[in-house]
PDB file of C-alpha atoms in Angstrom:
ATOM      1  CA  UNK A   1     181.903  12.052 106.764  1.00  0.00           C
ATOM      2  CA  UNK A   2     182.817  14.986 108.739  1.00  0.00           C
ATOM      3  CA  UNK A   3     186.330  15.348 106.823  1.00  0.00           C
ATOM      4  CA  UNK A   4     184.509  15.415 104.013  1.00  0.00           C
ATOM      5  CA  UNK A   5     182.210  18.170 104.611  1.00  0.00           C
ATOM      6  CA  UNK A   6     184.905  20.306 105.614  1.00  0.00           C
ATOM      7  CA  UNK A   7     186.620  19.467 102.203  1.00  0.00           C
ATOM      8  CA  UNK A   8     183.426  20.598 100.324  1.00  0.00           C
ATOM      9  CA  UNK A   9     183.223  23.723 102.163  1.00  0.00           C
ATOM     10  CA  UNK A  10     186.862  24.597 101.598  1.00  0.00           C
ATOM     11  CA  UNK A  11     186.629  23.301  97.643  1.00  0.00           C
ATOM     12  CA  UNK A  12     183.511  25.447  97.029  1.00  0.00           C
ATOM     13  CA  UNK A  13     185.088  28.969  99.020  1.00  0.00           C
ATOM     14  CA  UNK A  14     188.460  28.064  96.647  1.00  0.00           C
ATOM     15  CA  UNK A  15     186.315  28.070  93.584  1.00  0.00           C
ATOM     16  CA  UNK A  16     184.173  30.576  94.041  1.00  0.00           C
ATOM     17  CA  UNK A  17     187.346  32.844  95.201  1.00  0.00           C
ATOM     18  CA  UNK A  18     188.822  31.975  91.762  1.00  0.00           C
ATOM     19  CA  UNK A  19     185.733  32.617  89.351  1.00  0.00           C
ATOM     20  CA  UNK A  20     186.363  36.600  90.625  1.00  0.00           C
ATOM     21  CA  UNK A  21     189.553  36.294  90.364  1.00  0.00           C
ATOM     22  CA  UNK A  22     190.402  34.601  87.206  1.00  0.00           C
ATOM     23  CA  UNK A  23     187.311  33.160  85.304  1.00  0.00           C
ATOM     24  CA  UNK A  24     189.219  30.544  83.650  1.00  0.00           C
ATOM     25  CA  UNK A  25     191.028  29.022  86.620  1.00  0.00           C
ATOM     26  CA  UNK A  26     187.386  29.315  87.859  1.00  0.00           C
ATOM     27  CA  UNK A  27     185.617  27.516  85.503  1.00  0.00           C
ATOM     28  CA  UNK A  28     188.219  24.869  85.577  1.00  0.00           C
ATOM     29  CA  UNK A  29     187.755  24.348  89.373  1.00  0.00           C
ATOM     30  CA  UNK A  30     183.870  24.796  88.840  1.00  0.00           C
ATOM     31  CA  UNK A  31     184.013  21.665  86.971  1.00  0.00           C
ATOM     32  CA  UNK A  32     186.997  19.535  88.981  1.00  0.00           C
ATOM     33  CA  UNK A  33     184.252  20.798  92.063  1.00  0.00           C
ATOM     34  CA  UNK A  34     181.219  19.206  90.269  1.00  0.00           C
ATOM     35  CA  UNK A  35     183.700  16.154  88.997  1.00  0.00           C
ATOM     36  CA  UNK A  36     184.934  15.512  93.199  1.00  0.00           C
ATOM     37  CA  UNK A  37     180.793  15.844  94.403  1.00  0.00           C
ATOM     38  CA  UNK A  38     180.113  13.540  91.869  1.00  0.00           C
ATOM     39  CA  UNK A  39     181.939  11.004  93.239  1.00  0.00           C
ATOM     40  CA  UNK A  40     181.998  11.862  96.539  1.00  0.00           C
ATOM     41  CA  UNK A  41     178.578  12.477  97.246  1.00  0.00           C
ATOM     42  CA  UNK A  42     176.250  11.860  93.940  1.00  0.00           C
ATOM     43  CA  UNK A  43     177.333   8.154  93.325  1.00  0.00           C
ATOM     44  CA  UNK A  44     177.463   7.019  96.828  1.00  0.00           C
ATOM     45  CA  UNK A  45     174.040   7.994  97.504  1.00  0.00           C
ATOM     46  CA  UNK A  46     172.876   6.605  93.977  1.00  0.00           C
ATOM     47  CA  UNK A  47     174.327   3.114  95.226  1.00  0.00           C
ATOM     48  CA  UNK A  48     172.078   3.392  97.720  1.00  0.00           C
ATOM     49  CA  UNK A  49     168.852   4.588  96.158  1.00  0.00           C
ATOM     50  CA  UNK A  50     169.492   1.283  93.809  1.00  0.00           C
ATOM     51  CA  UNK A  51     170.283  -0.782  97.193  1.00  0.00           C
ATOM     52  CA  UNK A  52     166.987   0.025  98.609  1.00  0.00           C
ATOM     53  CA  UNK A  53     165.576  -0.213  94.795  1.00  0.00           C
ATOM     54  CA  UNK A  54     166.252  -3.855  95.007  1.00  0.00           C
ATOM     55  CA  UNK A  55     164.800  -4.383  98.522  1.00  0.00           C
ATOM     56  CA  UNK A  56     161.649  -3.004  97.733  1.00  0.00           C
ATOM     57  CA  UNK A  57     161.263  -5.001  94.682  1.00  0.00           C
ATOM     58  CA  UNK A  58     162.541  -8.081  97.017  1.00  0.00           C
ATOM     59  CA  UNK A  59     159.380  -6.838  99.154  1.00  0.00           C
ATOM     60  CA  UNK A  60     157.302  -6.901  95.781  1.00  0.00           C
ATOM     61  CA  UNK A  61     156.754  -2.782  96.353  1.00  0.00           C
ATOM     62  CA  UNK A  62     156.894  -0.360  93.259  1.00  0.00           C
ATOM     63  CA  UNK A  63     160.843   0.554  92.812  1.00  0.00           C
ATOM     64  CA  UNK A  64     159.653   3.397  90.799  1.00  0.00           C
ATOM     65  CA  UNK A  65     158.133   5.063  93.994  1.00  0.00           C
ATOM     66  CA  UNK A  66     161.812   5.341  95.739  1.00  0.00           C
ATOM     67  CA  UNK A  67     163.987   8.756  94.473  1.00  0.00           C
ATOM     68  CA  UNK A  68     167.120   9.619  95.077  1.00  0.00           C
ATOM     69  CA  UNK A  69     165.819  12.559  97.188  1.00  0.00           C
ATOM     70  CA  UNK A  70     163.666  10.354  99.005  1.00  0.00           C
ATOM     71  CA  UNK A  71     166.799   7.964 100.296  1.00  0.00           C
ATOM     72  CA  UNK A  72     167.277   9.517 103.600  1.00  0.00           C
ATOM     73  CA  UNK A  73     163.417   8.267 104.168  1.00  0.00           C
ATOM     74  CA  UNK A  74     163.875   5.017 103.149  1.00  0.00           C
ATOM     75  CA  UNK A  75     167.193   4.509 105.087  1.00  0.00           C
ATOM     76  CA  UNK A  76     165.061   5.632 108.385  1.00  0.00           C
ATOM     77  CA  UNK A  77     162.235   3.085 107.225  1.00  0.00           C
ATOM     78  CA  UNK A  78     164.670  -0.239 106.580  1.00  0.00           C
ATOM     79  CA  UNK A  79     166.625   0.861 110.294  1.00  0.00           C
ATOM     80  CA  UNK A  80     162.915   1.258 111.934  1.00  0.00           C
ATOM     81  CA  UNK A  81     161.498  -2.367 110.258  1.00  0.00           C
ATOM     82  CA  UNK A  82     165.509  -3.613 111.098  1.00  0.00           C
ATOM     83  CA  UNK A  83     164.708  -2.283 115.371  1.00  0.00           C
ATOM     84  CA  UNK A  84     161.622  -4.419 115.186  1.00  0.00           C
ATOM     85  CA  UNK A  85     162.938  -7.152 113.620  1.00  0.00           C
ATOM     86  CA  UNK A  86     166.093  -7.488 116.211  1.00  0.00           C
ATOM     87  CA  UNK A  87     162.879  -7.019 118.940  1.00  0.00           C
ATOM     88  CA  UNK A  88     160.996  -9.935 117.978  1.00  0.00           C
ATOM     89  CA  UNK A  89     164.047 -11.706 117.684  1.00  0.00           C
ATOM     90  CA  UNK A  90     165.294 -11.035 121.310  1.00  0.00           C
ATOM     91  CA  UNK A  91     161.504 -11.979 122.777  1.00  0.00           C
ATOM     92  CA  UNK A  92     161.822 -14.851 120.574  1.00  0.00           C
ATOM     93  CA  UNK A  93     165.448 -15.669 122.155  1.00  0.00           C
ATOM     94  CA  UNK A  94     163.475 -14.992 125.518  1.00  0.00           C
ATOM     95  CA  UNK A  95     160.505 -17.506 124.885  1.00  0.00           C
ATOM     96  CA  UNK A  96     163.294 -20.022 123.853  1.00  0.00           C
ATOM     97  CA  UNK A  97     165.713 -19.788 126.653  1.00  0.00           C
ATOM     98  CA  UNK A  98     162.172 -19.834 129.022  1.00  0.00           C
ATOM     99  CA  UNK A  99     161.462 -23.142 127.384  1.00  0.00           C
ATOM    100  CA  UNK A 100     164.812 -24.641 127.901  1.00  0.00           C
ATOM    101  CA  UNK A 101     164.955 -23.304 131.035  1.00  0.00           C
ATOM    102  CA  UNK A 102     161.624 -25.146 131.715  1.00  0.00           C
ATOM    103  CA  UNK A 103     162.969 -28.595 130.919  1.00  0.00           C
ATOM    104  CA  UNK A 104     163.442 -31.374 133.148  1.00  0.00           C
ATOM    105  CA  UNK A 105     167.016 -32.320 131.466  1.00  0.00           C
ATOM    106  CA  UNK A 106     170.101 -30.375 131.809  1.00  0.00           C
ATOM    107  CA  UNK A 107     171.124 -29.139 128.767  1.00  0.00           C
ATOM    108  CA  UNK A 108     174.266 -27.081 127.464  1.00  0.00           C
ATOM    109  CA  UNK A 109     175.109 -25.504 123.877  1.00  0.00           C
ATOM    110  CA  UNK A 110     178.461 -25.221 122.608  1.00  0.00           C
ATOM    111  CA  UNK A 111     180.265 -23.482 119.434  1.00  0.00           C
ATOM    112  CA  UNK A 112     181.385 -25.122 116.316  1.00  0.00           C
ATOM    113  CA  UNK A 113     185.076 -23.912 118.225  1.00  0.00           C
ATOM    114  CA  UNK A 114     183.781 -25.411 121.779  1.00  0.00           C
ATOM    115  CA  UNK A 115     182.942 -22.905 123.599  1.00  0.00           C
ATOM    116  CA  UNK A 116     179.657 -22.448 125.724  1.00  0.00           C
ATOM    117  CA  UNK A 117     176.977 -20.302 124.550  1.00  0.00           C
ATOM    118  CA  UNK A 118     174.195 -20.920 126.755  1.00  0.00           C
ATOM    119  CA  UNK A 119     173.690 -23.674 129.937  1.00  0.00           C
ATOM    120  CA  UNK A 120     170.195 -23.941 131.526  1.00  0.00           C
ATOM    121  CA  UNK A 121     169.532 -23.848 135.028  1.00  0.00           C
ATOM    122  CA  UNK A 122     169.163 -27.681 135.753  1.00  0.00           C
ATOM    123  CA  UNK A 123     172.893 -28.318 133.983  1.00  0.00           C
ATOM    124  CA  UNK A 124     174.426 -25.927 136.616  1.00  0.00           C
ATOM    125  CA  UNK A 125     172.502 -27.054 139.562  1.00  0.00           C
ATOM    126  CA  UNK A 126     172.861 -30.809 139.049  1.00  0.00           C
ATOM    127  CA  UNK A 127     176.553 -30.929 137.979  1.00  0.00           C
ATOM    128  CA  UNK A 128     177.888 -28.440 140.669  1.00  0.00           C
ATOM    129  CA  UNK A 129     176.571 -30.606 142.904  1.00  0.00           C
ATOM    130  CA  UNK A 130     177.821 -33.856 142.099  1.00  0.00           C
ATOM    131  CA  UNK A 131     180.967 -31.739 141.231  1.00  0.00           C
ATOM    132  CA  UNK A 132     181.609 -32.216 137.374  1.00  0.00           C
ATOM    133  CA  UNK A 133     181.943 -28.404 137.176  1.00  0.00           C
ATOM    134  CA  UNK A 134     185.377 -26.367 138.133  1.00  0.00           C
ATOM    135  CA  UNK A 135     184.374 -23.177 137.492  1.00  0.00           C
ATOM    136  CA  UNK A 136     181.439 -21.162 139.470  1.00  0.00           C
ATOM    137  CA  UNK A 137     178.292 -19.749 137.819  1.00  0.00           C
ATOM    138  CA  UNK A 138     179.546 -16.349 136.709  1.00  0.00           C
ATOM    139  CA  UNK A 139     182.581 -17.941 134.618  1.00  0.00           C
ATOM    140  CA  UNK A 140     180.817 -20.579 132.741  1.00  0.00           C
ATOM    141  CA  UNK A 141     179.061 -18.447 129.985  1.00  0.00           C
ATOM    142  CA  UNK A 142     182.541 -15.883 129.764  1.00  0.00           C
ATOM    143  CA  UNK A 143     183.730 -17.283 126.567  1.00  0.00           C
ATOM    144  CA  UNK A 144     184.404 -20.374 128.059  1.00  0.00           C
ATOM    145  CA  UNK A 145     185.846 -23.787 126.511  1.00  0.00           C
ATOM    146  CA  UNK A 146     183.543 -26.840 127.648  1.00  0.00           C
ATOM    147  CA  UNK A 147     186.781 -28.443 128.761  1.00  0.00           C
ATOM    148  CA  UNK A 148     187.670 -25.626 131.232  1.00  0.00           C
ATOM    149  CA  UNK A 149     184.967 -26.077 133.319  1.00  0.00           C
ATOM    150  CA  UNK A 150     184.147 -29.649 133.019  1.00  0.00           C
ATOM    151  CA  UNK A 151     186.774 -32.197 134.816  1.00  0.00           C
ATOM    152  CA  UNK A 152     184.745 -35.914 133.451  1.00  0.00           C
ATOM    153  CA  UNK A 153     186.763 -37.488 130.733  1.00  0.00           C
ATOM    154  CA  UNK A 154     183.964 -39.163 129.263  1.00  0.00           C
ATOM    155  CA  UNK A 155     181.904 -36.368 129.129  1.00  0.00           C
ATOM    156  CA  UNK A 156     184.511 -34.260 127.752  1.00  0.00           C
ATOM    157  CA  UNK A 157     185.599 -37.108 125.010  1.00  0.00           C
ATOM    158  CA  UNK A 158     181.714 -37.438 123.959  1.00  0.00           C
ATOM    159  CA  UNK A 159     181.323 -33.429 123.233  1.00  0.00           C
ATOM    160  CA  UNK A 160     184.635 -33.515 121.747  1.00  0.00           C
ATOM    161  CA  UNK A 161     183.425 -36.352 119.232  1.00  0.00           C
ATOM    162  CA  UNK A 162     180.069 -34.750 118.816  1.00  0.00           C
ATOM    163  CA  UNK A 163     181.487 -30.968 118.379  1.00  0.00           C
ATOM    164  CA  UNK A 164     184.245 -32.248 115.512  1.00  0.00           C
ATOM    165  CA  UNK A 165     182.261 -34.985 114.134  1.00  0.00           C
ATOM    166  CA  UNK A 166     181.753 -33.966 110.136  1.00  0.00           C
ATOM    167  CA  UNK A 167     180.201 -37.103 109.063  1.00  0.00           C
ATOM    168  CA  UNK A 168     176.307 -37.537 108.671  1.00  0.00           C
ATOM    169  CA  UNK A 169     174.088 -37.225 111.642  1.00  0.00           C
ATOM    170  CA  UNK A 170     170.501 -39.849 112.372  1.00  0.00           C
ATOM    171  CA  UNK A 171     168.215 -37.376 111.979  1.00  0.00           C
ATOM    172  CA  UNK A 172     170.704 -35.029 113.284  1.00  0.00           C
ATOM    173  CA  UNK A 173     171.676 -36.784 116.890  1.00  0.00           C
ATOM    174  CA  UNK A 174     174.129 -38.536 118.453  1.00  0.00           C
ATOM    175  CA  UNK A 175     173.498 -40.632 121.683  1.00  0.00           C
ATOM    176  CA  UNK A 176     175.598 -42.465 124.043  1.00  0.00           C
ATOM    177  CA  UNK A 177     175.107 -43.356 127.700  1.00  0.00           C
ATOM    178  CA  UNK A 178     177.709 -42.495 129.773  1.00  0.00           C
ATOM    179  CA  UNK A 179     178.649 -42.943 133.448  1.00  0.00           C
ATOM    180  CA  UNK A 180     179.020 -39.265 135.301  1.00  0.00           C
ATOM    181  CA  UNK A 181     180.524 -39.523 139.073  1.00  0.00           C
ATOM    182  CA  UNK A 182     178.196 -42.310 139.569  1.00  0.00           C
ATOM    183  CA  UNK A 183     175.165 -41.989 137.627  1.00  0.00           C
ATOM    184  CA  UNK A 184     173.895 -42.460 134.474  1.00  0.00           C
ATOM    185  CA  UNK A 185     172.811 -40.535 131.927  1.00  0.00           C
ATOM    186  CA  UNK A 186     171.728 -40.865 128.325  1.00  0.00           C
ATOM    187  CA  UNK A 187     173.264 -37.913 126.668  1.00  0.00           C
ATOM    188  CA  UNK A 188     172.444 -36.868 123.275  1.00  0.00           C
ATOM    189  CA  UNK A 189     173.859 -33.828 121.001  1.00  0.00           C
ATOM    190  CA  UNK A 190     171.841 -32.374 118.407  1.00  0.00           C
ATOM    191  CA  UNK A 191     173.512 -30.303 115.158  1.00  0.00           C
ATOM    192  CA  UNK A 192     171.982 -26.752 115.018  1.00  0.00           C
ATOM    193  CA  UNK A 193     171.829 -24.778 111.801  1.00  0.00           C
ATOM    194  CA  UNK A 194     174.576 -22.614 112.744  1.00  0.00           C
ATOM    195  CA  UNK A 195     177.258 -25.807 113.691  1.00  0.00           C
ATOM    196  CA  UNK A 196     176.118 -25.138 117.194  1.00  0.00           C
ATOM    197  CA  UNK A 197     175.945 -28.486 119.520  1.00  0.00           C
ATOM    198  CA  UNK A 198     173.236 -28.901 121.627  1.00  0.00           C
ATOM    199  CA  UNK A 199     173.822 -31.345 124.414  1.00  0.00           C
ATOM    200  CA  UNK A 200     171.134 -32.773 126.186  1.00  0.00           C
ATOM    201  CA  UNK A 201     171.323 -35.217 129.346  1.00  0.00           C
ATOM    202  CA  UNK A 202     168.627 -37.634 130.712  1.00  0.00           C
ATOM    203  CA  UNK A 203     169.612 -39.069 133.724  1.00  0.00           C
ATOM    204  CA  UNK A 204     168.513 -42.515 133.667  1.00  0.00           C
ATOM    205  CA  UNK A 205     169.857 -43.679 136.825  1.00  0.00           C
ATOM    206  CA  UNK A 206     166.740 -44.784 138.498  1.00  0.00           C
ATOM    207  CA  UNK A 207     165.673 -46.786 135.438  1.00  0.00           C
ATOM    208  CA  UNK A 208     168.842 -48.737 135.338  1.00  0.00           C
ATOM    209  CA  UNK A 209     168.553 -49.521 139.406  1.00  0.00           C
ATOM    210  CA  UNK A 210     164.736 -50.293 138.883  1.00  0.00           C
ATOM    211  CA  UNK A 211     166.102 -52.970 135.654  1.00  0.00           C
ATOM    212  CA  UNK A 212     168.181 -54.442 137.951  1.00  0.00           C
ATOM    213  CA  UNK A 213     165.758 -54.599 140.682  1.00  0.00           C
ATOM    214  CA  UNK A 214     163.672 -56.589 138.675  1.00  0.00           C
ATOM    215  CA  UNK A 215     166.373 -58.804 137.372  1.00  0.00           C
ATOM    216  CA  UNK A 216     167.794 -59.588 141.257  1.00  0.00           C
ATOM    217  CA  UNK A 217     164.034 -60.339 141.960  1.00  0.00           C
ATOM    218  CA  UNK A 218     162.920 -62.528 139.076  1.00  0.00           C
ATOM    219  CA  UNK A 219     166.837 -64.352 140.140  1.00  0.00           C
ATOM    220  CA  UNK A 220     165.486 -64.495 143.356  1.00  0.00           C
ATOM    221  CA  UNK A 221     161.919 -65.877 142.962  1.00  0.00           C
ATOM    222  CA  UNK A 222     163.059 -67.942 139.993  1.00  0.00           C
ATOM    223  CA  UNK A 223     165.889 -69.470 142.682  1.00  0.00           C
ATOM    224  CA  UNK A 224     162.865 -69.728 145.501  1.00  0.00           C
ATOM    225  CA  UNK A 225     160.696 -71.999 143.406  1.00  0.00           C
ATOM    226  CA  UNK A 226     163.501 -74.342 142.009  1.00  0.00           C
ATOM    227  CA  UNK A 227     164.561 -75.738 145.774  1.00  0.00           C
ATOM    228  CA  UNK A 228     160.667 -76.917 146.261  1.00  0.00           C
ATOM    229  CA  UNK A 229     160.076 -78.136 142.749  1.00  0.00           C
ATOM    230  CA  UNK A 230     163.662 -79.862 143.555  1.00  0.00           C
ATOM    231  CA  UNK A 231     162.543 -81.315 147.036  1.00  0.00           C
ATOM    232  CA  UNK A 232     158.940 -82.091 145.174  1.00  0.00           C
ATOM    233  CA  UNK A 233     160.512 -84.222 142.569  1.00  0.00           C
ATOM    234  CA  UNK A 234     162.855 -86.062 144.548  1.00  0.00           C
ATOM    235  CA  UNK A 235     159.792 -87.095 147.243  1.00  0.00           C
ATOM    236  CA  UNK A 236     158.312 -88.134 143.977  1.00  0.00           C
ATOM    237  CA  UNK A 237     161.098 -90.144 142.879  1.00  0.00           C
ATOM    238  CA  UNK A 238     161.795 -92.113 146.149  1.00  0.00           C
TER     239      UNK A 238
END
């Protein structure tokens, strides 16, 4: 833009230099002056008055109200209604991330491409600890591949499947349960609207030990009242 400007100034001082001198040459460069601002200036900014024609009929307002001369004021209206709309978004972003954050279940999104674009707070603290994670804190969201900073193979192989799977999704999820360094946890991957993963994990670790609890017991008692029902019916017998 600013090479421009200086090429208008220097156009207009050579043709009005030339109309004194010579009006012919003048003329000539009069009109090669008007032909350059035509398309240097004129149908630019007449692209744009019918660019912001069309998004004010888009927002069912009256196209015939928008000028050419009053682009510049429409341009600061759509980058003013543009700010707001990038504001909400963020405190919407904000609310979201609170709510994940929130969550009982660790939870970590990944690219289309792998990488990690967000981890809550409860995926960080649970998997540093049982040491599932390589890298610290600060390195996990830096453009990160899940696979550089995860060292489970069957965690890695089930984001792997989930991230490249292109065939059609149950309502959008996958599930499997999958032993982590001990525990177990149902982990399921959702499809976002953008091919982002979201990976969700419930650890179900205490449910399993309480199932088999009750299955040792039941063994037990079931065990406990066949040796007197035994003794019982052989006293019977004899």
């Amino acid at each position: 833009m600013k090479n421009i400007k200086i090429y208008f100034f220097i156009f207009l001082i050579l043709t009005v230099v030339l109309l004194f001198i010579n009006s012919i040459i003048g003329i000539v460069c009069a009109l090669l002056f008007g032909l350059w601002c035509l398309k240097n200036f004129i149908n630019p900014l007449q692209k744009i008055n019918d660019k912001i024609k069309n998004f004010s009929i888009f927002k069912k307002s009256s196209a015939d109200e928008i000028t050419l001369w009053e682009t510049e004021r429409e341009i600061d209206k759509l980058l003013f209604e543009y700010e707001n709309l990038l504001k909400a978004l963020e405190k919407k972003e904000e609310k979201f991330k609170f709510f994940l954050e929130s969550l009982p279940n660790a939870i970590l999104l990944v690219d289309d491409n792998g990488k990690i674009k967000y981890y809550n707070g409860k995926f960080f603290d649970l998997f540093s600890k049982m040491g599932v994670l390589i890298q610290t804190a600060e390195k996990i969201g830096d453009g990160k591949f899940y696979w550089e900073i995860i060292r489970d193979f069957n965690l890695i192989e089930f984001i792997k499947y989930a991230v490249g799977y292109r065939g059609k999704w149950d309502n959008l999820k996958l599930s499997r349960e999958i032993e982590i360094y001990g525990k177990t946890f149902n982990v399921s991957a959702f499809k976002g609207n953008d091919e982002e993963v979201f990976i969700i994990f419930d650890d179900i670790s205490l449910a399993k030990e309480l199932v088999e609890i009750k299955r040792e017991l039941v063994e037990n008692i079931s065990h406990e009242l066949k040796t007197p029902l035994s003794n019982i019916k052989g006293y019977i017998e004899t």
